[in-house]
PDB file of C-alpha atoms in Angstrom:
ATOM      1  CA  ALA A 109      91.166  96.989  78.685  1.00 67.00           C
ATOM      2  CA  ALA A 110      90.285  99.713  76.410  1.00 73.00           C
ATOM      3  CA  ALA A 111      89.328  97.641  73.508  1.00 77.00           C
ATOM      4  CA  LEU A 112      86.914  95.796  75.819  1.00 76.00           C
ATOM      5  CA  GLN A 113      85.629  99.069  77.510  1.00 79.00           C
ATOM      6  CA  ILE A 114      86.584  98.019  80.754  1.00 78.00           C
ATOM      7  CA  PRO A 115      88.384  99.933  83.232  1.00 79.00           C
ATOM      8  CA  ARG A 116      92.051 100.474  82.466  1.00 76.00           C
ATOM      9  CA  LEU A 117      93.459  98.805  85.823  1.00 75.00           C
ATOM     10  CA  ALA A 118      91.427  95.861  85.225  1.00 78.00           C
ATOM     11  CA  GLY A 119      93.900  94.767  82.374  1.00 77.00           C
ATOM     12  CA  GLY A 120      96.477  93.735  85.082  1.00 79.00           C
ATOM     13  CA  TYR A 121      93.815  91.275  86.402  1.00 83.00           C
ATOM     14  CA  GLY A 122      93.028  89.477  83.148  1.00 83.00           C
ATOM     15  CA  SER A 123      96.927  88.889  82.380  1.00 84.00           C
ATOM     16  CA  THR A 124      96.866  87.569  85.840  1.00 88.00           C
ATOM     17  CA  LEU A 125      94.368  85.144  85.248  1.00 90.00           C
ATOM     18  CA  LEU A 126      96.065  83.896  82.014  1.00 92.00           C
ATOM     19  CA  PHE A 127      99.624  83.725  83.236  1.00 94.00           C
ATOM     20  CA  VAL A 128      98.023  81.911  86.581  1.00 93.00           C
ATOM     21  CA  GLY A 129      95.641  79.699  84.495  1.00 95.00           C
ATOM     22  CA  CYS A 130      98.778  78.434  82.259  1.00 96.00           C
ATOM     23  CA  ALA A 131     100.637  77.861  85.052  1.00 94.00           C
ATOM     24  CA  ALA A 132      97.979  75.657  86.862  1.00 93.00           C
ATOM     25  CA  LEU A 133      97.602  73.800  82.994  1.00 95.00           C
ATOM     26  CA  LEU A 134     101.440  73.242  83.152  1.00 93.00           C
ATOM     27  CA  THR A 135     101.546  72.044  86.658  1.00 89.00           C
ATOM     28  CA  ALA A 136      98.624  69.805  85.972  1.00 88.00           C
ATOM     29  CA  VAL A 137      99.811  67.795  82.865  1.00 89.00           C
ATOM     30  CA  ARG A 138     103.582  68.144  82.973  1.00 87.00           C
ATOM     31  CA  LEU A 139     104.343  67.739  86.504  1.00 85.00           C
ATOM     32  CA  ARG A 140     105.979  64.256  86.634  1.00 81.00           C
ATOM     33  CA  PRO A 141     106.862  62.155  88.350  1.00 79.00           C
ATOM     34  CA  ASP A 142     104.000  63.070  91.097  1.00 74.00           C
ATOM     35  CA  PRO A 143     105.776  64.641  94.164  1.00 71.00           C
ATOM     36  CA  SER A 144     103.896  62.160  96.161  1.00 68.00           C
ATOM     37  CA  THR A 145     106.258  59.415  95.184  1.00 73.00           C
ATOM     38  CA  PHE A 146     108.852  60.984  97.009  1.00 67.00           C
ATOM     39  CA  ALA A 147     107.153  61.010 100.435  1.00 61.00           C
ATOM     40  CA  PRO A 148     109.265  59.129 103.130  1.00 60.00           C
ATOM     41  CA  ALA A 149     107.960  55.327 103.015  1.00 58.00           C
ATOM     42  CA  ASP A 150     107.050  55.246 106.646  1.00 51.00           C
ATOM     43  CA  SER A 151     104.905  58.254 106.035  1.00 51.00           C
ATOM     44  CA  ALA A 152     101.634  56.418 105.318  1.00 49.00           C
ATOM     45  CA  SER A 153     101.808  54.298 108.722  1.00 51.00           C
ATOM     46  CA  GLY A 154     101.993  57.515 110.954  1.00 52.00           C
ATOM     47  CA  SER A 155      98.770  58.516 112.970  1.00 54.00           C
ATOM     48  CA  THR A 156      96.602  61.013 110.966  1.00 55.00           C
ATOM     49  CA  ALA A 157      94.960  62.162 114.235  1.00 61.00           C
ATOM     50  CA  ALA A 158      94.614  65.757 114.388  1.00 65.00           C
ATOM     51  CA  VAL A 159      97.095  67.668 116.412  1.00 70.00           C
ATOM     52  CA  PRO A 160      95.742  70.178 118.831  1.00 74.00           C
ATOM     53  CA  LEU A 161      97.353  73.856 118.000  1.00 71.00           C
ATOM     54  CA  ALA A 162      98.529  74.002 121.998  1.00 77.00           C
ATOM     55  CA  THR A 163     100.808  70.899 121.669  1.00 79.00           C
ATOM     56  CA  LEU A 164     102.213  72.081 118.224  1.00 77.00           C
ATOM     57  CA  LEU A 165     103.218  75.695 119.852  1.00 79.00           C
ATOM     58  CA  ALA A 166     104.626  74.178 122.578  1.00 85.00           C
ATOM     59  CA  ARG A 167     107.307  73.219 120.368  1.00 85.00           C
ATOM     60  CA  PRO A 168     109.862  75.911 120.212  1.00 87.00           C
ATOM     61  CA  ARG A 169     110.880  75.548 116.601  1.00 85.00           C
ATOM     62  CA  VAL A 170     106.723  75.506 115.999  1.00 83.00           C
ATOM     63  CA  LEU A 171     106.479  78.759 117.817  1.00 86.00           C
ATOM     64  CA  ALA A 172     109.590  80.232 116.185  1.00 86.00           C
ATOM     65  CA  ALA A 173     107.978  79.175 112.737  1.00 85.00           C
ATOM     66  CA  VAL A 174     104.832  80.819 113.219  1.00 85.00           C
ATOM     67  CA  VAL A 175     105.887  84.163 114.868  1.00 87.00           C
ATOM     68  CA  ALA A 176     108.672  84.375 111.839  1.00 87.00           C
ATOM     69  CA  LEU A 177     105.779  83.811 109.485  1.00 88.00           C
ATOM     70  CA  VAL A 178     103.678  86.488 111.046  1.00 88.00           C
ATOM     71  CA  ILE A 179     105.885  89.367 111.731  1.00 89.00           C
ATOM     72  CA  GLY A 180     107.377  89.150 108.025  1.00 90.00           C
ATOM     73  CA  GLN A 181     103.782  89.156 106.261  1.00 89.00           C
ATOM     74  CA  VAL A 182     102.139  91.785 108.675  1.00 89.00           C
ATOM     75  CA  VAL A 183     105.287  94.263 108.553  1.00 90.00           C
ATOM     76  CA  MET A 184     105.379  93.329 104.532  1.00 91.00           C
ATOM     77  CA  VAL A 185     101.979  94.283 103.914  1.00 89.00           C
ATOM     78  CA  ALA A 186     101.724  96.980 106.232  1.00 89.00           C
ATOM     79  CA  VAL A 187     103.981  98.609 104.099  1.00 91.00           C
ATOM     80  CA  MET A 188     103.439  97.335 100.475  1.00 89.00           C
ATOM     81  CA  GLY A 189      99.686  98.103 101.072  1.00 86.00           C
ATOM     82  CA  VAL A 190      99.965 101.665 101.729  1.00 89.00           C
ATOM     83  CA  THR A 191     102.719 102.521  99.249  1.00 91.00           C
ATOM     84  CA  SER A 192     100.645 102.964  96.135  1.00 88.00           C
ATOM     85  CA  VAL A 193      98.437 105.324  97.851  1.00 88.00           C
ATOM     86  CA  HIS A 194     101.052 107.013  99.179  1.00 89.00           C
ATOM     87  CA  LEU A 195     102.895 107.633  95.735  1.00 92.00           C
ATOM     88  CA  LYS A 196      99.543 108.343  94.067  1.00 90.00           C
ATOM     89  CA  ASP A 197      99.259 111.193  96.378  1.00 90.00           C
ATOM     90  CA  HIS A 198     102.472 112.304  95.254  1.00 90.00           C
ATOM     91  CA  GLY A 199     101.673 112.503  91.822  1.00 91.00           C
ATOM     92  CA  TYR A 200     103.185 108.783  90.664  1.00 92.00           C
ATOM     93  CA  SER A 201     101.662 107.691  87.428  1.00 90.00           C
ATOM     94  CA  ALA A 202     100.235 103.854  87.206  1.00 86.00           C
ATOM     95  CA  ASP A 203     103.863 103.458  85.336  1.00 88.00           C
ATOM     96  CA  GLY A 204     105.602 104.723  88.402  1.00 92.00           C
ATOM     97  CA  ILE A 205     104.251 102.899  91.049  1.00 92.00           C
ATOM     98  CA  GLY A 206     104.295  99.775  89.152  1.00 90.00           C
ATOM     99  CA  THR A 207     108.196  99.739  88.565  1.00 94.00           C
ATOM    100  CA  VAL A 208     108.009 100.351  92.545  1.00 95.00           C
ATOM    101  CA  ILE A 209     105.994  97.646  93.390  1.00 93.00           C
ATOM    102  CA  SER A 210     107.740  95.081  90.637  1.00 94.00           C
ATOM    103  CA  GLY A 211     110.790  96.049  92.570  1.00 95.00           C
ATOM    104  CA  HIS A 212     109.087  94.904  95.717  1.00 95.00           C
ATOM    105  CA  VAL A 213     108.104  91.382  94.264  1.00 94.00           C
ATOM    106  CA  LEU A 214     111.019  91.072  92.701  1.00 96.00           C
ATOM    107  CA  GLY A 215     112.941  91.242  96.174  1.00 96.00           C
ATOM    108  CA  MET A 216     110.302  88.952  97.472  1.00 95.00           C
ATOM    109  CA  TYR A 217     111.013  86.069  95.299  1.00 94.00           C
ATOM    110  CA  ALA A 218     114.247  86.309  93.262  1.00 95.00           C
ATOM    111  CA  PRO A 219     116.560  85.765  96.625  1.00 96.00           C
ATOM    112  CA  SER A 220     114.782  82.568  97.255  1.00 94.00           C
ATOM    113  CA  PRO A 221     117.433  80.099  96.055  1.00 94.00           C
ATOM    114  CA  LEU A 222     120.389  82.108  97.884  1.00 96.00           C
ATOM    115  CA  THR A 223     117.828  82.342 100.856  1.00 95.00           C
ATOM    116  CA  GLY A 224     117.415  78.733 100.934  1.00 94.00           C
ATOM    117  CA  TRP A 225     121.038  77.861 100.746  1.00 95.00           C
ATOM    118  CA  LEU A 226     121.933  80.351 103.755  1.00 96.00           C
ATOM    119  CA  VAL A 227     119.363  78.631 105.619  1.00 94.00           C
ATOM    120  CA  ASP A 228     120.989  75.125 105.554  1.00 94.00           C
ATOM    121  CA  LYS A 229     124.484  76.623 105.657  1.00 95.00           C
ATOM    122  CA  LEU A 230     123.818  79.096 108.575  1.00 96.00           C
ATOM    123  CA  GLY A 231     120.884  77.671 110.227  1.00 93.00           C
ATOM    124  CA  ARG A 232     116.848  78.774 110.307  1.00 91.00           C
ATOM    125  CA  LEU A 233     116.951  81.165 113.153  1.00 92.00           C
ATOM    126  CA  PRO A 234     119.835  83.379 112.112  1.00 94.00           C
ATOM    127  CA  ILE A 235     118.069  83.842 108.612  1.00 95.00           C
ATOM    128  CA  VAL A 236     114.495  84.788 110.356  1.00 93.00           C
ATOM    129  CA  VAL A 237     116.726  87.246 112.425  1.00 93.00           C
ATOM    130  CA  ALA A 238     118.467  88.460 109.281  1.00 96.00           C
ATOM    131  CA  GLY A 239     115.181  88.882 107.389  1.00 95.00           C
ATOM    132  CA  CYS A 240     113.578  90.837 110.322  1.00 94.00           C
ATOM    133  CA  ILE A 241     116.683  93.151 110.356  1.00 95.00           C
ATOM    134  CA  ILE A 242     116.234  93.598 106.855  1.00 96.00           C
ATOM    135  CA  SER A 243     112.715  94.328 106.707  1.00 95.00           C
ATOM    136  CA  VAL A 244     113.332  97.067 109.375  1.00 95.00           C
ATOM    137  CA  CYS A 245     115.821  98.484 107.233  1.00 96.00           C
ATOM    138  CA  GLY A 246     113.367  98.886 104.107  1.00 95.00           C
ATOM    139  CA  CYS A 247     110.829 100.073 106.229  1.00 94.00           C
ATOM    140  CA  VAL A 248     113.175 103.333 107.783  1.00 94.00           C
ATOM    141  CA  LEU A 249     114.592 103.658 104.516  1.00 95.00           C
ATOM    142  CA  ALA A 250     111.019 104.146 102.744  1.00 92.00           C
ATOM    143  CA  ALA A 251     110.015 106.301 105.562  1.00 91.00           C
ATOM    144  CA  ALA A 252     112.818 108.272 105.544  1.00 92.00           C
ATOM    145  CA  SER A 253     112.944 108.719 101.953  1.00 89.00           C
ATOM    146  CA  HIS A 254     111.217 111.472 100.011  1.00 89.00           C
ATOM    147  CA  PRO A 255     108.590 109.976  97.383  1.00 88.00           C
ATOM    148  CA  SER A 256     110.191 111.998  94.588  1.00 89.00           C
ATOM    149  CA  ASN A 257     113.221 109.730  94.537  1.00 92.00           C
ATOM    150  CA  HIS A 258     111.875 107.124  92.671  1.00 93.00           C
ATOM    151  CA  MET A 259     114.929 104.949  92.738  1.00 95.00           C
ATOM    152  CA  VAL A 260     115.281 105.203  96.512  1.00 95.00           C
ATOM    153  CA  MET A 261     111.571 104.325  96.731  1.00 95.00           C
ATOM    154  CA  ILE A 262     112.162 100.983  94.500  1.00 95.00           C
ATOM    155  CA  VAL A 263     115.314 100.107  96.535  1.00 96.00           C
ATOM    156  CA  ALA A 264     113.468 100.485  99.861  1.00 96.00           C
ATOM    157  CA  LEU A 265     110.740  98.318  98.977  1.00 96.00           C
ATOM    158  CA  PHE A 266     112.986  95.977  97.152  1.00 97.00           C
ATOM    159  CA  VAL A 267     114.668  95.650 100.611  1.00 97.00           C
ATOM    160  CA  LEU A 268     111.642  94.985 102.274  1.00 96.00           C
ATOM    161  CA  GLY A 269     110.684  92.117  99.850  1.00 96.00           C
ATOM    162  CA  VAL A 270     114.084  90.807 100.592  1.00 97.00           C
ATOM    163  CA  GLY A 271     113.542  90.656 104.416  1.00 96.00           C
ATOM    164  CA  TRP A 272     110.268  89.141 103.726  1.00 95.00           C
ATOM    165  CA  ASN A 273     111.972  86.663 101.593  1.00 95.00           C
ATOM    166  CA  GLY A 274     114.012  85.793 104.851  1.00 95.00           C
ATOM    167  CA  THR A 275     111.523  85.314 107.158  1.00 94.00           C
ATOM    168  CA  PHE A 276     109.319  83.005 104.726  1.00 92.00           C
ATOM    169  CA  VAL A 277     111.647  80.868 103.699  1.00 93.00           C
ATOM    170  CA  ALA A 278     113.470  80.312 106.977  1.00 93.00           C
ATOM    171  CA  GLY A 279     110.024  80.280 108.907  1.00 90.00           C
ATOM    172  CA  SER A 280     108.690  77.394 106.403  1.00 88.00           C
ATOM    173  CA  THR A 281     111.467  75.407 106.724  1.00 89.00           C
ATOM    174  CA  LEU A 282     111.322  75.623 110.657  1.00 88.00           C
ATOM    175  CA  THR A 283     108.042  74.314 110.329  1.00 83.00           C
ATOM    176  CA  THR A 284     108.875  71.240 108.203  1.00 82.00           C
ATOM    177  CA  ASP A 285     111.606  70.633 110.615  1.00 84.00           C
ATOM    178  CA  ALA A 286     109.422  70.439 113.435  1.00 80.00           C
ATOM    179  CA  VAL A 287     106.375  68.815 112.078  1.00 79.00           C
ATOM    180  CA  THR A 288     106.310  65.488 110.741  1.00 73.00           C
ATOM    181  CA  VAL A 289     105.167  63.986 107.495  1.00 65.00           C
ATOM    182  CA  PRO A 290     101.544  62.827 109.052  1.00 65.00           C
ATOM    183  CA  GLU A 291     101.444  65.798 110.820  1.00 66.00           C
ATOM    184  CA  VAL A 292     101.317  67.755 107.500  1.00 60.00           C
ATOM    185  CA  SER A 293      97.922  67.109 106.648  1.00 55.00           C
ATOM    186  CA  THR A 294      96.449  67.845 110.446  1.00 55.00           C
ATOM    187  CA  GLY A 295      98.595  70.037 112.301  1.00 50.00           C
ATOM    188  CA  GLY A 296     101.171  71.633 109.629  1.00 48.00           C
ATOM    189  CA  CYS A 297      97.771  72.822 108.405  1.00 53.00           C
ATOM    190  CA  THR A 298      96.750  74.591 111.480  1.00 53.00           C
ATOM    191  CA  ILE A 299     100.406  76.474 111.367  1.00 54.00           C
ATOM    192  CA  TYR A 300      99.479  77.880 107.569  1.00 54.00           C
ATOM    193  CA  ALA A 301      95.989  78.637 108.797  1.00 54.00           C
ATOM    194  CA  ILE A 302      97.331  80.763 111.596  1.00 54.00           C
ATOM    195  CA  TYR A 303      99.596  82.599 108.751  1.00 54.00           C
ATOM    196  CA  ALA A 304      97.052  83.069 106.421  1.00 54.00           C
ATOM    197  CA  LYS A 305      94.603  84.410 108.580  1.00 53.00           C
ATOM    198  CA  LYS A 306      97.224  87.382 109.535  1.00 49.00           C
ATOM    199  CA  GLN A 307      97.740  87.883 105.800  1.00 51.00           C
ATOM    200  CA  ASN A 308      94.234  88.222 105.314  1.00 54.00           C
ATOM    201  CA  THR A 309      93.766  90.888 108.399  1.00 51.00           C
ATOM    202  CA  ALA A 310      96.643  92.693 107.089  1.00 49.00           C
ATOM    203  CA  THR A 311      95.052  92.672 103.708  1.00 48.00           C
ATOM    204  CA  ASP A 312      91.775  93.990 104.597  1.00 52.00           C
ATOM    205  CA  ALA A 313      93.772  96.708 106.267  1.00 47.00           C
ATOM    206  CA  TYR A 314      95.093  97.687 103.250  1.00 46.00           C
ATOM    207  CA  PHE A 315      91.817  97.513 101.567  1.00 48.00           C
ATOM    208  CA  LYS A 316      90.343  99.659 104.120  1.00 48.00           C
ATOM    209  CA  VAL A 317      92.906 102.581 103.657  1.00 44.00           C
ATOM    210  CA  ASN A 318      92.942 102.512  99.889  1.00 46.00           C
ATOM    211  CA  ASP A 319      89.155 102.771 100.316  1.00 47.00           C
ATOM    212  CA  HIS A 320      89.813 105.732 102.490  1.00 44.00           C
ATOM    213  CA  ALA A 321      92.184 107.414 100.153  1.00 41.00           C
ATOM    214  CA  THR A 322      89.935 106.926  97.221  1.00 40.00           C
ATOM    215  CA  THR A 323      86.954 108.606  98.952  1.00 39.00           C
ATOM    216  CA  ALA A 324      88.821 111.457 100.835  1.00 38.00           C
ATOM    217  CA  GLY A 325      91.414 112.043  98.331  1.00 37.00           C
ATOM    218  CA  GLY A 326      94.306 114.424  98.824  1.00 39.00           C
ATOM    219  CA  SER A 327      97.175 113.546 101.684  1.00 36.00           C
ATOM    220  CA  ASN A 328      94.753 113.212 104.344  1.00 36.00           C
ATOM    221  CA  GLY A 329      93.492 110.040 102.703  1.00 35.00           C
ATOM    222  CA  ALA A 330      96.379 108.050 103.846  1.00 36.00           C
ATOM    223  CA  ASN A 331      96.143 109.459 107.174  1.00 35.00           C
ATOM    224  CA  VAL A 332      93.992 106.689 108.863  1.00 36.00           C
ATOM    225  CA  LYS A 333      94.389 104.489 111.834  1.00 37.00           C
ATOM    226  CA  ILE A 334      94.836 100.882 110.745  1.00 37.00           C
ATOM    227  CA  THR A 335      93.610  98.315 113.048  1.00 39.00           C
ATOM    228  CA  ILE A 336      94.545  94.592 112.624  1.00 39.00           C
ATOM    229  CA  PRO A 337      93.028  91.896 114.691  1.00 42.00           C
ATOM    230  CA  LEU A 338      95.371  89.630 116.082  1.00 40.00           C
ATOM    231  CA  LEU A 339      94.360  86.270 117.574  1.00 40.00           C
ATOM    232  CA  VAL A 340      96.185  85.296 120.796  1.00 38.00           C
ATOM    233  CA  GLY A 341      94.875  81.999 122.371  1.00 37.00           C
ATOM    234  CA  ASN A 342      91.311  82.425 122.485  1.00 39.00           C
ATOM    235  CA  ASP A 343      91.623  86.217 122.825  1.00 39.00           C
ATOM    236  CA  GLU A 344      91.405  89.100 120.199  1.00 38.00           C
ATOM    237  CA  VAL A 345      93.462  92.186 120.275  1.00 36.00           C
ATOM    238  CA  ALA A 346      94.238  94.974 118.139  1.00 36.00           C
ATOM    239  CA  MET A 347      97.426  96.647 117.092  1.00 35.00           C
ATOM    240  CA  ILE A 348      96.863 100.042 115.842  1.00 34.00           C
ATOM    241  CA  PHE A 349      99.327 102.129 113.698  1.00 33.00           C
TER     242      PHE A 349
END
């Protein structure tokens, strides 16, 4: 970044672009056979009519999947988003913050094979509940620990990531169980659109907090209320932290 005379932190975005681009290229060129060839033979004969959201949410397993995905994502982003601001306010360098967030990302994705096995072995809902409990434990540990304890902060964010992994893997599996193959391209997309909306609202709140902290500076920068709009039916309500 320094050699290109761009902001130092922009280097991370450049490396991300490089690796994501390589992954996209490898997927396009080397992913053989085409995954669509594994679709059930009767999928093409199914109805492709759009499935109303109300119809999908009337299915208990779909509703449970949506709740699991939304809770897991909002809790995770709400804590992860302010962590860098919190740690920077307590004197952490970019390297120190990076190790904490790296531990968090490791917890988000590394347990996936084990989580998938547990989902099949113990069931979807037990893993959703376990993921929620683990997320709460990570939140409590992060809140109760002094930021100067670097290792505890890494563990706390790692635990939070593991909790998110449980709710995401189990919630996604619940969705695939409850939505048929023809519905995946219609109603199934609606389910993930709801999930993406919640992710975006939580992320938007994260950037607002970072903006405020950067502008105000000092410890008061992070002491702001986060308002996250949530869509309930046709009405919009707000969660205030």
